[in-house]
Every structure is written in C-alpha cells, then in structure tokens.
Short mmCIF file of C-alpha atoms in Angstrom, two decimals:
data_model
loop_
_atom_site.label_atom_id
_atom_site.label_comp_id
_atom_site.label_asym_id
_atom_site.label_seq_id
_atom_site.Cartn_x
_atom_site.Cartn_y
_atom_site.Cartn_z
CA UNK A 981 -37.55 14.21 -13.57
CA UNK A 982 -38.41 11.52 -11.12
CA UNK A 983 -36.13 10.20 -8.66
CA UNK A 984 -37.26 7.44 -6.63
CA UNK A 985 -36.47 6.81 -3.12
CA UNK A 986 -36.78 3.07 -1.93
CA UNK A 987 -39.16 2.75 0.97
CA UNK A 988 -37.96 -0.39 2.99
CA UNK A 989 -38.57 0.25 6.37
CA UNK A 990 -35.06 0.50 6.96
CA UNK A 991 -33.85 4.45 5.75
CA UNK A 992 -33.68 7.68 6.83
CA UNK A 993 -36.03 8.67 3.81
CA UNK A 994 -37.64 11.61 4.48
CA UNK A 995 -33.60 13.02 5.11
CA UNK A 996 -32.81 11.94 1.69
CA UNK A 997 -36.00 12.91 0.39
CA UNK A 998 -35.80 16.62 1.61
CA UNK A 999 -32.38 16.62 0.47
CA UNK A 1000 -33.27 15.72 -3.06
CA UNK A 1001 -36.15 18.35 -2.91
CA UNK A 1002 -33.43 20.92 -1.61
CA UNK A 1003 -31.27 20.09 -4.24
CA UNK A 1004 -33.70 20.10 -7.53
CA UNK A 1005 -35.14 23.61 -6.28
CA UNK A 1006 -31.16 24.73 -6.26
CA UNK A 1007 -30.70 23.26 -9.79
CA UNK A 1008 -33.99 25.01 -11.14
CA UNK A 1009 -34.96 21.24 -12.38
CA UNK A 1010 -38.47 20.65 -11.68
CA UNK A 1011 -38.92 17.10 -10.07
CA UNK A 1012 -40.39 15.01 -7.83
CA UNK A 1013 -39.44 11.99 -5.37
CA UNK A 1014 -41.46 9.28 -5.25
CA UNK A 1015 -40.77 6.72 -1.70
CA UNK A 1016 -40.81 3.66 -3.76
CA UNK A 1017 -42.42 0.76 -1.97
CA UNK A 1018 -43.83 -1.24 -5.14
CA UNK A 1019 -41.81 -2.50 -7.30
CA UNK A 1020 -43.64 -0.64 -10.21
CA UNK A 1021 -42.84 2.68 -9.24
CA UNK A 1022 -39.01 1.85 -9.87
CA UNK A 1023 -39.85 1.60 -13.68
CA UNK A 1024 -41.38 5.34 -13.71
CA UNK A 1025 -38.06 6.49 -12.25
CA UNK A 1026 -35.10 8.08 -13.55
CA UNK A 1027 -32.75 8.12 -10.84
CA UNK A 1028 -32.87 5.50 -7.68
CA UNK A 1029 -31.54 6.17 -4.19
CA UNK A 1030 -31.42 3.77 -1.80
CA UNK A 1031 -30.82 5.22 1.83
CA UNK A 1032 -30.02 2.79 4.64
CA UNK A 1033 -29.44 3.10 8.19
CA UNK A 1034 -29.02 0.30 10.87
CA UNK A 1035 -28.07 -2.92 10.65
CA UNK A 1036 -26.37 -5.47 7.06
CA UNK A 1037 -29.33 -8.02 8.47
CA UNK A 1038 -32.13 -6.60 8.52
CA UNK A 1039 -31.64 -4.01 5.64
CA UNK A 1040 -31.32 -7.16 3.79
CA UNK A 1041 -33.76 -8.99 4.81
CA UNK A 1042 -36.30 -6.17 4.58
CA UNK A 1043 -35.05 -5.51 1.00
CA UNK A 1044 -35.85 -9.11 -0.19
CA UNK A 1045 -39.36 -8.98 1.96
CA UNK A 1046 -40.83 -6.35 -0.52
CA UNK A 1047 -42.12 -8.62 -3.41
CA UNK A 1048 -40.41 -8.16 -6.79
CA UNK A 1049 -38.13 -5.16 -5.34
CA UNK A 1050 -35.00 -6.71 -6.22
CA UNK A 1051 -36.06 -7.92 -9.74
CA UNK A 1052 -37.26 -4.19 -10.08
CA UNK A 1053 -33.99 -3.24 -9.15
CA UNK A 1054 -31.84 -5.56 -11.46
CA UNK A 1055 -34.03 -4.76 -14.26
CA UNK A 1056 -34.11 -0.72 -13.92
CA UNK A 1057 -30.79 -0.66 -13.33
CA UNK A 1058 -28.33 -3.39 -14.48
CA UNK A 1059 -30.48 -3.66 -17.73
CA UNK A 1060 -32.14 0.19 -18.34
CA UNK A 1061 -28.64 1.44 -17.02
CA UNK A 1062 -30.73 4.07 -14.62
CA UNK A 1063 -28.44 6.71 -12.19
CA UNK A 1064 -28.80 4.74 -8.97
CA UNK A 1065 -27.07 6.29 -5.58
CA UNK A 1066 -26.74 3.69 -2.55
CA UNK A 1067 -26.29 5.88 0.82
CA UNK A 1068 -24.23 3.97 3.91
CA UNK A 1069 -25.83 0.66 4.36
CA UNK A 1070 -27.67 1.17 0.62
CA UNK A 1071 -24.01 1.81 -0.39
CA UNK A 1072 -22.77 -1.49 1.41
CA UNK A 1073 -26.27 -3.36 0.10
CA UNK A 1074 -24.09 -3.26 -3.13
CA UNK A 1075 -21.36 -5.76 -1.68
CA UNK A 1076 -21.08 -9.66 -2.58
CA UNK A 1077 -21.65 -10.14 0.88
CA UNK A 1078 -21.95 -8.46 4.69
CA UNK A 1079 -20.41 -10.17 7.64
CA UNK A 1080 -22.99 -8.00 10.36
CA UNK A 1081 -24.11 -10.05 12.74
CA UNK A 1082 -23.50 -13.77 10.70
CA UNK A 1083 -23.27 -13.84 6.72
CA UNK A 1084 -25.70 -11.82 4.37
CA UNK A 1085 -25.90 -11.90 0.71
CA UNK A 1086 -26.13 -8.76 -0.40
CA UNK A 1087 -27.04 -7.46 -4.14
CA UNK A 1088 -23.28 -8.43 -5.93
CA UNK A 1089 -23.21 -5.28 -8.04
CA UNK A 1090 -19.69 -4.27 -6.77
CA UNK A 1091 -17.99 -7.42 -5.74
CA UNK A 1092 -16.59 -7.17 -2.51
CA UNK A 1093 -17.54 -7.74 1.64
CA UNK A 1094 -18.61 -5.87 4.09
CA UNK A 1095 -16.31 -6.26 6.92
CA UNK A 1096 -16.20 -4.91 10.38
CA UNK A 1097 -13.70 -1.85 11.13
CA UNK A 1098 -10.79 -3.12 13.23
CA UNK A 1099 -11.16 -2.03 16.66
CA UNK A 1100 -7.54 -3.22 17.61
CA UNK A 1101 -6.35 0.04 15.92
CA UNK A 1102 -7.11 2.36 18.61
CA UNK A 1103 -10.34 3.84 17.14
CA UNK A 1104 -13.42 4.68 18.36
CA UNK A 1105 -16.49 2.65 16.95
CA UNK A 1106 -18.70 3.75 15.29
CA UNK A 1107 -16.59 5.83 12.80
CA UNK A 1108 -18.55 8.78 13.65
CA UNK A 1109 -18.47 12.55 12.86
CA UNK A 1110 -16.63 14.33 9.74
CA UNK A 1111 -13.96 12.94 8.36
CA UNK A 1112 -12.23 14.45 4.79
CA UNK A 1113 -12.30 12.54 1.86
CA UNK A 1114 -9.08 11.49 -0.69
CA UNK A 1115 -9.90 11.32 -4.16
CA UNK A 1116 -8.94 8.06 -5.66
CA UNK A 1117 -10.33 8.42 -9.27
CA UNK A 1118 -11.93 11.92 -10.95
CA UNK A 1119 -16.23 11.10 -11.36
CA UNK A 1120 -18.60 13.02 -12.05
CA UNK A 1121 -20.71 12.65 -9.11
CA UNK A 1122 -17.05 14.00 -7.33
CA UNK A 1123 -17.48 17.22 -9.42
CA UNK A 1124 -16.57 20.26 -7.50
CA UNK A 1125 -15.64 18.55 -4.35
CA UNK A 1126 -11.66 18.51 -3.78
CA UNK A 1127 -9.59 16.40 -1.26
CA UNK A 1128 -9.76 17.33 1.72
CA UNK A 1129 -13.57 17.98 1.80
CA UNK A 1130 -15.43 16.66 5.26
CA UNK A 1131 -18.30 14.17 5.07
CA UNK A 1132 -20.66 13.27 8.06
CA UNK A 1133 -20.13 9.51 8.34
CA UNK A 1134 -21.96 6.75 10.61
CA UNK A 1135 -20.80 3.60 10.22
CA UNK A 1136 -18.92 0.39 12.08
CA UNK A 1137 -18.54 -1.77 9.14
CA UNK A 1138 -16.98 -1.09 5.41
CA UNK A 1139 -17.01 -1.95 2.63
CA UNK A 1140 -13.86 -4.03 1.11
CA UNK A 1141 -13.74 -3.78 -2.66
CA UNK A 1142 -12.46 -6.60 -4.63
CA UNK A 1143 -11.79 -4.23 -7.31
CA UNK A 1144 -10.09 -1.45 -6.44
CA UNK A 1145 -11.03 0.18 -9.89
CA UNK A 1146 -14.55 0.99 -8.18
CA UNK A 1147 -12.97 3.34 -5.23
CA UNK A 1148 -13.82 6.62 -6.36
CA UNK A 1149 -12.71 8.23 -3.18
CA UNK A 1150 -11.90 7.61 0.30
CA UNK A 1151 -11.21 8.57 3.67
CA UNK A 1152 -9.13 7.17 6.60
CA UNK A 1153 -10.30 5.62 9.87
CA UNK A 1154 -7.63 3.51 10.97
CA UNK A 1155 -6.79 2.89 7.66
CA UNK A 1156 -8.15 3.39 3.84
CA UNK A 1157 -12.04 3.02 4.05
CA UNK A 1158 -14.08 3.33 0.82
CA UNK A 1159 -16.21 6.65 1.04
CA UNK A 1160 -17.13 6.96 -2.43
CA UNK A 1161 -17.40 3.57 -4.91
CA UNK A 1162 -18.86 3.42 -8.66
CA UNK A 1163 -19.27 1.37 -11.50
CA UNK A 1164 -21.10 2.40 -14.67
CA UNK A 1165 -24.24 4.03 -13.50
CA UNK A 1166 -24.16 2.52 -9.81
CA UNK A 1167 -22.77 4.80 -7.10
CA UNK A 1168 -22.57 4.08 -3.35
CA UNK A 1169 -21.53 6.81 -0.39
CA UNK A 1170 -20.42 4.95 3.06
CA UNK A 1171 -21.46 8.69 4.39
CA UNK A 1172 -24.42 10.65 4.22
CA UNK A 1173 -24.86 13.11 1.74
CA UNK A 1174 -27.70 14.37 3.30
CA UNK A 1175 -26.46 14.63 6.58
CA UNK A 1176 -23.24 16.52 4.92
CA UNK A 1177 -23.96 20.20 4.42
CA UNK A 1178 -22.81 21.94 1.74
CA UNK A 1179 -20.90 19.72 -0.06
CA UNK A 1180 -23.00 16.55 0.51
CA UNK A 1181 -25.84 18.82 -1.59
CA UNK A 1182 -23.20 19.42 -3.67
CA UNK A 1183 -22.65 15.48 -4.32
CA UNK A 1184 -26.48 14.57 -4.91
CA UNK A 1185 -26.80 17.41 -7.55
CA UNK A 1186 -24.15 16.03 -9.61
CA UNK A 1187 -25.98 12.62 -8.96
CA UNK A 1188 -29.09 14.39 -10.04
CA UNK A 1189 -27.32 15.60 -12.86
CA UNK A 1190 -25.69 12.74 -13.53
CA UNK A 1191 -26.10 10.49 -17.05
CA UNK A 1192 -23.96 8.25 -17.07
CA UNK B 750 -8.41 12.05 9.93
CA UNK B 751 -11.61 12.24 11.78
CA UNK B 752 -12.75 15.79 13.09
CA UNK B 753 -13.79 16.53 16.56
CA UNK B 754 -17.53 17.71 16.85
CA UNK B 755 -19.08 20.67 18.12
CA UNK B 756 -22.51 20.02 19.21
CA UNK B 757 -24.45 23.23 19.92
CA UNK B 758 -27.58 22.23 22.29
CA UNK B 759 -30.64 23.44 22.45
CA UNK B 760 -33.15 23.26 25.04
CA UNK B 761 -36.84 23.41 23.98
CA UNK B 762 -40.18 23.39 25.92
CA UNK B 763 -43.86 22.99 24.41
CA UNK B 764 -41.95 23.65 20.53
CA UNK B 765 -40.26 26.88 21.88
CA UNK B 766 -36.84 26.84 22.44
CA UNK B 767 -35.95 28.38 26.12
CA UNK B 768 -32.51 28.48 26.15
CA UNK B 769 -31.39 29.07 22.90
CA UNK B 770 -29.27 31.68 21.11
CA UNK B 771 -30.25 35.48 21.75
CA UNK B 772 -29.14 37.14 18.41
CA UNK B 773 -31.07 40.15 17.01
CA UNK B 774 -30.45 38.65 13.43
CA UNK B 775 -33.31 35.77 14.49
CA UNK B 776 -36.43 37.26 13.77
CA UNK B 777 -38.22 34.81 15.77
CA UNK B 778 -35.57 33.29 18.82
CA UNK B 779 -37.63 31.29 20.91
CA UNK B 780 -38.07 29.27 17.51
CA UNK B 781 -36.34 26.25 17.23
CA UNK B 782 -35.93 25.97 13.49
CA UNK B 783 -35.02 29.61 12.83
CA UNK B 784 -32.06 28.52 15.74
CA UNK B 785 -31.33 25.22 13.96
CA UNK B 786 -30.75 27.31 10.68
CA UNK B 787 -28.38 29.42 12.02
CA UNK B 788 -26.20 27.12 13.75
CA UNK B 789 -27.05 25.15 10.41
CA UNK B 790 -25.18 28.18 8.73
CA UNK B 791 -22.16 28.65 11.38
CA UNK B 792 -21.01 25.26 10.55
CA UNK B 793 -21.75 23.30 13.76
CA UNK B 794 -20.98 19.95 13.74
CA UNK B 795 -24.24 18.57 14.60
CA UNK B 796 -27.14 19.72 16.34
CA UNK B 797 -28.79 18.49 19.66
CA UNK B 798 -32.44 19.16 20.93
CA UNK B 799 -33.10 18.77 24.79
CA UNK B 800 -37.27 18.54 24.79
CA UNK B 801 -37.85 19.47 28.54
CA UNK B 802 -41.23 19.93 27.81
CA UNK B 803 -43.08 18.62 30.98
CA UNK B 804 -46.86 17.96 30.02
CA UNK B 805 -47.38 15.24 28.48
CA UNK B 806 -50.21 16.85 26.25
CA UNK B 807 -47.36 18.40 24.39
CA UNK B 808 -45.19 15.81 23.95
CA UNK B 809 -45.31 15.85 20.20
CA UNK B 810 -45.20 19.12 19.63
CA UNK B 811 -41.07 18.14 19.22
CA UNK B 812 -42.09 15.71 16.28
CA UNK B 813 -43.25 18.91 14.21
CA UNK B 814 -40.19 20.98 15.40
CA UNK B 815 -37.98 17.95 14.52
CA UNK B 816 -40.23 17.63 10.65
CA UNK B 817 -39.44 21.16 9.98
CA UNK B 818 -35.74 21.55 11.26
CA UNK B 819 -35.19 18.23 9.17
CA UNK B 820 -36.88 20.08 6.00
CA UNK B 821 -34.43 22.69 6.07
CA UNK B 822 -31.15 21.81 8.15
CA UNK B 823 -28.31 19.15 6.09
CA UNK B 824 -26.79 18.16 9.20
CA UNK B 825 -26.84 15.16 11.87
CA UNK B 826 -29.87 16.09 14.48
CA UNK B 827 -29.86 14.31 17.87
CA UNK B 828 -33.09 14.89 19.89
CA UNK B 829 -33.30 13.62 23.63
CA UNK B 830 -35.49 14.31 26.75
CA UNK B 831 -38.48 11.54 27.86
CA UNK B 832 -37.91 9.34 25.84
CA UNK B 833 -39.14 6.26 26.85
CA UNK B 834 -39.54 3.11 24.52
CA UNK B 835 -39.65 1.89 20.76
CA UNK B 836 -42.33 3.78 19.95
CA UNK B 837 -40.71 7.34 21.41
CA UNK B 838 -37.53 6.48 18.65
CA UNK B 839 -39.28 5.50 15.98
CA UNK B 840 -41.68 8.39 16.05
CA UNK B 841 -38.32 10.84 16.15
CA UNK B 842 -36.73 8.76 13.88
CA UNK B 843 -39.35 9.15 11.35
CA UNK B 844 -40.20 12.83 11.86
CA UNK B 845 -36.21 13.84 10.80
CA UNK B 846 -34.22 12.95 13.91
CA UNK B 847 -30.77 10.76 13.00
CA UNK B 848 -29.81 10.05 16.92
CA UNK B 849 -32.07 10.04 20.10
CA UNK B 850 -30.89 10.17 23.29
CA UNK B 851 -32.45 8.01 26.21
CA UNK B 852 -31.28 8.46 29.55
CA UNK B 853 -34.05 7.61 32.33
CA UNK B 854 -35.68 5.32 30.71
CA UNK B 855 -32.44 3.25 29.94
CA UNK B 856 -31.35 3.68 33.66
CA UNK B 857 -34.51 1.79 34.61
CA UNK B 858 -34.31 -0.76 32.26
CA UNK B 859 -30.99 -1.28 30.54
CA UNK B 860 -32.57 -3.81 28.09
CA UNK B 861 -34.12 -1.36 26.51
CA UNK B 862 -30.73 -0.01 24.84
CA UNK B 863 -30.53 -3.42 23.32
CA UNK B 864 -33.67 -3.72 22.13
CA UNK B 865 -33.15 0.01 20.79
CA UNK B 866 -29.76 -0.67 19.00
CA UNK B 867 -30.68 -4.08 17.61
CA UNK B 868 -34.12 -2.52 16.01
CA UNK B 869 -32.61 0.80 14.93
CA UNK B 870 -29.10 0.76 14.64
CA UNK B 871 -26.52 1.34 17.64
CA UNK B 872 -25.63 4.64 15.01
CA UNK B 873 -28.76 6.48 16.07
CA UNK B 874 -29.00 4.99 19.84
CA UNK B 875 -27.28 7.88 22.18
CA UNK B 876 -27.23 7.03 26.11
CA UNK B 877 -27.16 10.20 28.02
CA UNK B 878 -25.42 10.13 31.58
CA UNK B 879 -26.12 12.64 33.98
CA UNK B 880 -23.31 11.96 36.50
CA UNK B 881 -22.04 13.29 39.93
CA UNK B 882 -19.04 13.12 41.68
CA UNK B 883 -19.39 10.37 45.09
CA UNK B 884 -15.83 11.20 46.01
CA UNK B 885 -12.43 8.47 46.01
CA UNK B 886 -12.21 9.00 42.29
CA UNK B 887 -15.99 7.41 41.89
CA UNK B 888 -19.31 8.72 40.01
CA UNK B 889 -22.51 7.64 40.18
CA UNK B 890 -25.38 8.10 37.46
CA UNK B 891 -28.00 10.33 38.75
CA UNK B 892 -31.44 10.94 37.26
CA UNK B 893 -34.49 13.87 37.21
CA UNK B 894 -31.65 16.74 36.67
CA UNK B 895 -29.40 15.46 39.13
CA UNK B 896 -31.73 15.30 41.86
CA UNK B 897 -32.07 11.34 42.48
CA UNK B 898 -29.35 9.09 43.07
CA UNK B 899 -29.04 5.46 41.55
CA UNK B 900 -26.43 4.00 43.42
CA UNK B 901 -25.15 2.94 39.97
CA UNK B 902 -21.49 3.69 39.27
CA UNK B 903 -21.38 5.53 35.76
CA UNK B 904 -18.29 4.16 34.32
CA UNK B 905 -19.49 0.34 35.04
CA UNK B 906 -22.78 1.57 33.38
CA UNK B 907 -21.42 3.02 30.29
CA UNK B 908 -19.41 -0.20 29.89
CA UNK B 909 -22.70 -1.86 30.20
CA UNK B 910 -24.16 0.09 27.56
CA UNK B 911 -21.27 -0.21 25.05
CA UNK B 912 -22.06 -3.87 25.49
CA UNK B 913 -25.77 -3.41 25.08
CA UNK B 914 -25.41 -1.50 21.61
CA UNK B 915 -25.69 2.04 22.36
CA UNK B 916 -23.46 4.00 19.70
CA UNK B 917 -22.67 7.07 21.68
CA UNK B 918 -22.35 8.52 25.59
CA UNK B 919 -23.94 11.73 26.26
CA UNK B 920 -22.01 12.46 29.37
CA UNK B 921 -22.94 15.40 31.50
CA UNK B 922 -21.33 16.28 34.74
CA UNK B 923 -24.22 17.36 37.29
CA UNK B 924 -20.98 18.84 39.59
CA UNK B 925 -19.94 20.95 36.57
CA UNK B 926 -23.33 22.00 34.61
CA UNK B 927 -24.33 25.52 34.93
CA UNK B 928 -21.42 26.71 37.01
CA UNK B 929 -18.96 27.72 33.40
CA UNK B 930 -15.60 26.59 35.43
CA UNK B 931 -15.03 23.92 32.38
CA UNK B 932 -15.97 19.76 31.83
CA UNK B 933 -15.52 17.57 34.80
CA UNK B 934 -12.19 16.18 33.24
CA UNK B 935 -11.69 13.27 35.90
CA UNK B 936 -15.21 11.83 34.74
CA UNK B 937 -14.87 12.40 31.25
CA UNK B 938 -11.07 11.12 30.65
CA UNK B 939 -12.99 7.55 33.46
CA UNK B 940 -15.55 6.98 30.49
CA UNK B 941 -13.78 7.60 27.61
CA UNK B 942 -11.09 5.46 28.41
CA UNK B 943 -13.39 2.59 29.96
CA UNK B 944 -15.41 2.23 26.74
CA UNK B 945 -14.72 2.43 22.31
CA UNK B 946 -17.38 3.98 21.20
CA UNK B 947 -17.36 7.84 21.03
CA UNK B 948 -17.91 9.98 24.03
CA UNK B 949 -19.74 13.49 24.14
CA UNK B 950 -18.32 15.65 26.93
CA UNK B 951 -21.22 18.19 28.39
CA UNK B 952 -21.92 20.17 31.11
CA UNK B 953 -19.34 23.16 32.81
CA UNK B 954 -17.91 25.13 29.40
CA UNK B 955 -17.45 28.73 29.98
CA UNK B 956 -14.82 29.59 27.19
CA UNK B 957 -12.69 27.97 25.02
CA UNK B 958 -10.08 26.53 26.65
CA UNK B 959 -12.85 24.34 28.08
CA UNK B 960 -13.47 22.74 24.99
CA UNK B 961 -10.14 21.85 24.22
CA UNK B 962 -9.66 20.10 27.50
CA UNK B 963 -12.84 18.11 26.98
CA UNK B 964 -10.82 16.71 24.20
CA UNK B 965 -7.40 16.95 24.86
CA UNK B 966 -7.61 15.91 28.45
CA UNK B 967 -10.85 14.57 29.27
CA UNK B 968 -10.55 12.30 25.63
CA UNK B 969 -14.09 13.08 24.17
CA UNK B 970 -14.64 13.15 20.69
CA UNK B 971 -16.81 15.75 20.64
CA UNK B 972 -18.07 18.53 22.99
CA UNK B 973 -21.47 20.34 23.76
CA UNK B 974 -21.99 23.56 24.70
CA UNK B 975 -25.12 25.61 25.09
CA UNK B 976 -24.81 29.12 26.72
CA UNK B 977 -21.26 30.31 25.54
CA UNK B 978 -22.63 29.43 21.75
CA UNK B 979 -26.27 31.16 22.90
CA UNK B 980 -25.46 34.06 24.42
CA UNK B 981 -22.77 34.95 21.79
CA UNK B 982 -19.72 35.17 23.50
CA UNK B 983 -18.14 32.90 21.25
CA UNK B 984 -19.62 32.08 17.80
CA UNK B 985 -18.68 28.12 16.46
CA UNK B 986 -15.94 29.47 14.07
CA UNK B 987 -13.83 31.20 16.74
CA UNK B 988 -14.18 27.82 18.88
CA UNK B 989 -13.36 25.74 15.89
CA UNK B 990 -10.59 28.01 14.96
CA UNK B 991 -9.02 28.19 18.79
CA UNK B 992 -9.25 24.28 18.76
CA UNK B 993 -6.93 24.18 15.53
CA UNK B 994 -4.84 26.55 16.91
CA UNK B 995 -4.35 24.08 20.19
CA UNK B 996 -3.46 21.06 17.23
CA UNK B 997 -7.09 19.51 17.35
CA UNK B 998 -8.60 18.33 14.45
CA UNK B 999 -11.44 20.29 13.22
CA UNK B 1000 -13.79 20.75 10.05
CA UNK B 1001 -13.37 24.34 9.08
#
C-alpha cells in the first residue's frame, strides 16, 4: 500500500513518516510513504495523512500555496472516499474556520471553529504533555485503545465541533476538548499519534488498516 | 486530567552521550540512541538532549543523533545547547526534534523567541533559564553554566518570554544543580506562578521526594532529572509510581 504524507512546509513529517514505517513493518504489510508535495502523487495514494505543527495561519496559507493541493485533496478524498488522518493542526485544517491569529478558512470537511482554549480556567497554555482520552463513540481507528489511555498532546487552540456526532473521543483540559473527530473516511487527532508511544502506534495501524 | 512529565536528560558531546545512564543491559552507553530507547521503553514522559559539544566542527554531529533517535523513539524529543538562530531550529526540527531549547542566544536577543515562535510554533519553542539566587527573594538569569551574570531578573524575563511566544520554561537552578539536596522551590513556585504556560523544574533532584516538591510545591508541570534516572538509583516507574502515591497525576 501507499500512504501519502503531505509535504507543506508546515509538519513534523519525517515523525509521522517513521511512524507509519514503524507501524507497516509491525503489521507485516509491505508499504511505502510517499511526502506528497505535487498534487499528483495524492491520486497514487491509498491512505493520506496530513501532519501539522505551528500555527492555523500559516498551515493554511502554505496548504493553499501548493498548486492544485487542495483540489487533489477534495477529489481523492471527498469523491474517491480515500482513509485520510489529519494530525493536530492537519486535524484542526478540517474546521469551517480557525480564529489563530485573525480568521482562516480552513478545508469545511467537519463543520466547526477552531477556537482558542480559555485561559481564564486556571490552565496552563499550551495544553501540553499526556492527557487520557474518553471515548465518546466506538471507531475503528479507536480499536484496542480504552478510556483512560494517555495521548501526548501540543496544542493552544481546539477544535469546536458543530456536530457533536463527529467526536469520536475526547479528553479534558479545562473542559471537554475534541481528541479524536471522524466522519466517513476523514479522521482528525488534536494529539500526536506519533509522538504517543504505544498506543499512538496502536491508533495509526488501525488507520492503516482502516477501510472505511 | 493532564499528567505531570518526567523528562529524563541527557547530556551529549561530539554524538556521545557523557552523562547518560550506566546500565550493563546497554550494549553501547555512551550512545545516545541505544539511551533514548531505553528510556523510550521505561515510559518517560519525554526525552531531552543537552548537546554540550564545544567545537564547532561537530556541531551537527547532534542532527544525525537526533535522525536516528527520531527513527526509532515514539515520544516528544526536546534538544537544546548552542542554539543560536532560525537556521539552528529548523535544522533540529527537520532532523526529528519536536522542541528546542534556546537559552543564550535568547538572553542576547529576546526577539529572537518571537521570531522563533511566530515561524515555528510557540509548541516547539522551549526557553531555558539558568538562574541563581541574588538574595531578598530575587534571581537573576545567568549564562555560560552559571558563570556570567546578566543583571536580568529571571521572573521579569520569563514573563517577557511568555509574551514573546515561547511555549515552555526550562528552568534550572544554578544554586541547586549538581549538589542532589532537591529543586530550588522559591524560584520555581516565582516562575510558575508569574507566567501560564508550562514550567519545567531542573537542577538539585537527589530522590524522589524531590520530584514531588518540584510539583507540588514549586508548581511545575513537569520535572527533569538526569543522574538519579542515570545512575539507577531510581528507575522512571518507581518515580512515577511514588508521585501517585503522593496524589500527583501521572501516566502509568
């Protein structure tokens, strides 16, 4: 199989990419991870990961810089229906819209913002370390990971679902923060998998596994 | 509810590590990745690599020990120790690092943490603080391993670095490191109250107890420890476990 890992300027990829290598050679599956920067290269894919680390802005903007990426991306997976995995700001690149630094239109696969964490409730920002996860809705891509399970997150904004039908799981910062969200064959982690041990493997081989 | 982190720290010099665990299950200990893996495998928290490495010539030998560790360790990877500018980051960044740590070169020029944080990502921009006591309840950030004053007073600059973007503290007491009597607590409970984003305590730990007043006490969210982790008088489940037993909330 061929996973695809989008090359933006703006990820962590070689993380996500050893991850993904890690994880195949656990599985047995023979594979190989391509860091998508051309458009093209989406359509050769079977499952699409897009990492993200820094800022809403410019993960945006650098997004809609690459020529044709997000038509690529529409096309391979609102039309083919491919697996596709969005990790923290990937994840929050799914939103309606991020309020980081000013307004930012984001992709509008999961309807929703991206809102800043409340710092009036006593918490430290960034939301950072291991923090366990609640299970909102049984997913595949949750498979053999049970409440309670820790998850290395990084992150000062979240992600604030319209529809609540897409929480999958989630964890709690000064509140309920989406961790895991889904709908049909789009998932989005506000923590790293890669970054997550065991059980963050654990999550990217059922999303290797995954056909939704 | 979020854990507190233990941060094992390793200190490594031209690619070999020189303070590092001493375990006669490494095959290879003054290897950095072979250490990685097994603190990888005891369940630390994250993972934090001090390059000390003085020449210049060998300055990148860290990149490859940073590519490799990344290659085979799941967990978050903060690497500190000269770094200077953009181009230090993004080179760390890219070889596998998820946090680096500045501390001189920010001193010298604050702007540079918000250039850093608006480029990168205040996640993966750590400021390190070396601090020392000045006496009436004061610190003052120090540089070169303690050794040269600032004059700058370390809570007003770790305010000023919340403010410029930076995402973490890195706070080491220069009064406590080395001597294993436990974290300057006066310093640590000053910074972490002053500013909201997370503090690292460092510098003094000698056993356990030390860790949990770190937290407890000093009001870190997460603590680093070299030599009691190295030298194997404790190993990071019996800290993690001691820490639940004194109510603090830890991954197990």
């Amino acid at each position: 199989m061929k996973i695809a890992i989008i090359d933006y300027g703006a990820g962590n990829l070689h993380s996500v990419s050893n991850a993904v290598l890690r994880c195949l050679s656990d599985l047995g599956i023979s594979g190989e991870v391509v860091l998508a920067s051309q458009p093209e290269e989406l359509d050769a894919a079977d499952h699409i990961i897009l990492p993200g680390v820094g800022a809403y802005s410019e993960c945006t903007a650098n997004l809609r810089a690459q020529k044709g990426m997000i038509e690529a991306l529409e096309e391979n997976i609102l039309r083919a229906g491919k697996p596709f995995l969005g990790i923290c700001v990937g994840m929050q690149l799914l939103a309606t819209r991020g309020h980081e630094h000013g307004i930012h239109q984001g992709l509008d696969w999961i309807s929703g913002d991206v809102i800043a964490l409340d710092p009036q409730k006593n918490i430290k920002i960034p939301h950072m370390g291991w923090n366990d996860l609640e299970i909102e809705k049984t997913h595949p891509i949750l498979s053999g990971i049970r409440a309670g399970t820790d998850m290395y997150f990084v992150h000062s904004y979240c992600f604030d679902l319209k529809d609540k039908s897409c929480l999958l799981a989630s964890t709690d910062y000064g509140g309920k923060v989406a961790a895991v969200v889904g709908k049909d064959n789009i998932i989005g982690t506000q923590f790293h998998p890669e970054k997550s041990q065991k059980y963050g493997l654990k999550l990217l081989q059922n999303f290797l596994q995954w056909r939704p | 509810m979020l854990k507190m982190r233990i941060i094992p720290c390793l200190d490594v010099k031209d690619g070999r590590v020189v303070k590092g665990v001493n375990f006669t299950q490494l095959r290879d200990a003054g290897d950095p990745v072979e250490q990685a893996k097994f603190y990888d495998a005891a369940g630390a928290d994250e993972l934090c690599f001090l390059d000390i490495t003085a020449s210049s010539d060998n300055r990148n030998i860290i990149l490859d020990v940073v590519r490799e560790t990344a290659a085979q360790c799941f967990m978050p990877l903060t690497v500190g120790g000269g770094v200077r500018g953009e181009e230090d980051v993004r080179n760390l960044l890219l070889a596998g690092a998820d946090k680096v740590s500045v501390m001189t070169a920010a001193v010298k020029n604050p702007e540079l943490v918000k250039e850093l944080s608006l480029k990168f990502g205040s996640q993966c921009i750590v400021v390190a603080i070396d601090a020392k006591s000045v006496g009436h309840g004061k610190y003052e950030v120090f540089t070169h391993g303690g050794r040269q004053a600032t004059g700058i007073d370390a809570v007003e600059y770790a305010r000023q670095m919340e403010q410029y973007g930076a995402g973490e503290i890195l706070l080491t007491s220069m009064d406590k490191d080395g001597t294993k009597s436990g974290y300057n607590i006066g310093l640590t409970h000053a910074l972490s109250q002053a500013v909201n984003i997370p503090v690292i305590a460092s510098g003094g730990v000698g056993n356990l107890d030390h860790l949990v007043q770190g937290i407890k006490q000093g009001g870190a969210s997460a603590v680093l420890a070299a030599s009691i982790f190295h030298f194997g008088e404790y190993t990071i489940r019996q800290a993690k476990e001691y820490m639940a037993k004194s109510a603090i909330a830890v991954r197990l």
